Amino acid sequence: MNTNIGKYLEQYTITRPQEVLLVTAQIEGQTDRIAIFKGFSSSLMRSTAFDPEIPVLPDEAEILSIDRVASPYHPDNPQYIEKGLTWETMQPLLDRAGIRV
């Protein structure tokens, strides 16, 4: 896995503050769901470190899917913009946002 995927996705949400990314990933053999909004990542299933330098999406994580959701995010009634993206299908969106992978 590319060591900067989490940072790329965080940069994307800085350029698109009207969106939240919900990333489903396999981390250390367990599935995790991570919300990324305005440049910050937070696990919805595990504890998140207080130090923003500790990546929520580690280098060895496997991205299973990425959902684009309208902000503000309401967990009970999310407004999906696009569901089930892969890292590969997310890259053109990063490119359009000016983020070079």
CSV table of C-alpha atoms in Angstrom, one decimal:
chain,number,residue,atom,x,y,z
A,1,MET,CA,0.0,0.0,0.0
A,2,ASN,CA,1.2,3.5,-0.7
A,3,THR,CA,2.4,5.1,2.5
A,4,ASN,CA,0.5,8.3,2.0
A,5,ILE,CA,-3.0,7.2,1.2
A,6,GLY,CA,-4.4,8.5,4.5
A,7,LYS,CA,-2.7,11.9,4.0
A,8,TYR,CA,-3.9,12.1,0.4
A,9,LEU,CA,-7.5,11.5,1.5
A,10,GLU,CA,-7.1,14.0,4.3
A,11,GLN,CA,-5.8,16.6,1.8
A,12,TYR,CA,-8.8,15.8,-0.5
A,13,THR,CA,-11.3,16.7,2.3
A,14,ILE,CA,-9.5,20.0,3.0
A,15,THR,CA,-10.3,20.9,-0.7
A,16,ARG,CA,-13.8,19.5,-0.4
A,17,PRO,CA,-15.2,20.6,3.0
A,18,GLN,CA,-18.7,19.8,1.9
A,19,GLU,CA,-17.7,16.1,1.8
A,20,VAL,CA,-16.9,13.4,4.4
A,21,LEU,CA,-15.1,10.3,3.3
A,22,LEU,CA,-16.0,7.1,5.0
A,23,VAL,CA,-13.3,4.6,4.5
A,24,THR,CA,-13.7,0.9,5.2
A,25,ALA,CA,-10.3,-0.7,5.7
A,26,GLN,CA,-8.7,-3.9,6.9
A,27,ILE,CA,-6.2,-3.1,9.6
A,28,GLU,CA,-4.3,-5.8,11.5
A,29,GLY,CA,-6.8,-8.4,10.4
A,30,GLN,CA,-9.8,-6.4,11.6
A,31,THR,CA,-12.3,-4.2,9.6
A,32,ASP,CA,-12.4,-0.6,10.6
A,33,ARG,CA,-14.5,2.3,9.5
A,34,ILE,CA,-12.8,5.7,9.3
A,35,ALA,CA,-14.4,9.1,8.9
A,36,ILE,CA,-12.2,11.8,7.2
A,37,PHE,CA,-13.4,15.4,7.3
A,38,LYS,CA,-11.6,18.7,6.8
A,39,GLY,CA,-8.2,17.1,6.9
A,40,PHE,CA,-8.7,15.0,10.0
A,41,SER,CA,-9.3,11.2,10.4
A,42,SER,CA,-11.1,9.4,13.1
A,43,SER,CA,-12.0,5.7,13.6
A,44,LEU,CA,-15.6,5.0,14.1
A,45,MET,CA,-14.9,1.6,15.6
A,46,ARG,CA,-11.6,1.9,17.5
A,47,SER,CA,-10.0,4.5,19.7
A,48,THR,CA,-8.2,7.3,17.9
A,49,ALA,CA,-4.9,8.6,19.2
A,50,PHE,CA,-4.9,12.2,20.4
A,51,ASP,CA,-1.7,12.9,18.5
A,52,PRO,CA,-2.7,13.9,14.9
A,53,GLU,CA,0.8,12.7,13.7
A,54,ILE,CA,-0.2,9.1,14.5
A,55,PRO,CA,-2.0,7.8,11.4
A,56,VAL,CA,-5.5,6.4,11.8
A,57,LEU,CA,-5.1,4.7,8.5
A,58,PRO,CA,-1.7,2.9,8.8
A,59,ASP,CA,0.6,2.2,5.9
A,60,GLU,CA,-0.2,-1.5,6.0
A,61,ALA,CA,-4.0,-1.0,5.9
A,62,GLU,CA,-6.0,-2.4,2.9
A,63,ILE,CA,-8.7,-0.1,1.6
A,64,LEU,CA,-11.9,-2.0,1.1
A,65,SER,CA,-14.1,0.9,0.0
A,66,ILE,CA,-14.5,4.6,0.1
A,67,ASP,CA,-17.9,6.4,0.4
A,68,ARG,CA,-18.3,10.1,-0.3
A,69,VAL,CA,-21.0,11.6,2.0
A,70,ALA,CA,-22.4,15.1,2.1
A,71,SER,CA,-21.4,17.2,5.1
A,72,PRO,CA,-22.7,17.5,7.8
A,73,TYR,CA,-22.5,13.7,8.3
A,74,HIS,CA,-25.5,12.2,10.1
A,75,PRO,CA,-24.7,8.5,10.9
A,76,ASP,CA,-28.4,7.7,11.1
A,77,ASN,CA,-29.2,9.2,7.7
A,78,PRO,CA,-26.1,9.7,5.6
A,79,GLN,CA,-26.5,11.5,2.3
A,80,TYR,CA,-24.3,9.5,0.0
A,81,ILE,CA,-22.7,11.3,-3.0
A,82,GLU,CA,-21.0,8.1,-4.2
A,83,LYS,CA,-20.6,4.7,-2.6
A,84,GLY,CA,-18.1,1.8,-3.0
A,85,LEU,CA,-15.1,3.6,-4.5
A,86,THR,CA,-11.8,1.8,-4.5
A,87,TRP,CA,-8.4,3.5,-4.1
A,88,GLU,CA,-8.0,3.3,-7.9
A,89,THR,CA,-11.4,4.9,-8.6
A,90,MET,CA,-10.7,7.6,-6.0
A,91,GLN,CA,-7.5,8.7,-7.7
A,92,PRO,CA,-9.1,10.7,-10.5
A,93,LEU,CA,-11.1,12.7,-7.9
A,94,LEU,CA,-7.8,13.4,-6.1
A,95,ASP,CA,-6.3,14.5,-9.4
A,96,ARG,CA,-9.2,16.9,-10.1
A,97,ALA,CA,-8.8,18.3,-6.6
A,98,GLY,CA,-5.1,19.1,-7.4
A,99,ILE,CA,-3.7,16.3,-5.3
A,100,ARG,CA,-0.9,14.5,-7.1
A,101,VAL,CA,-0.5,10.9,-6.1
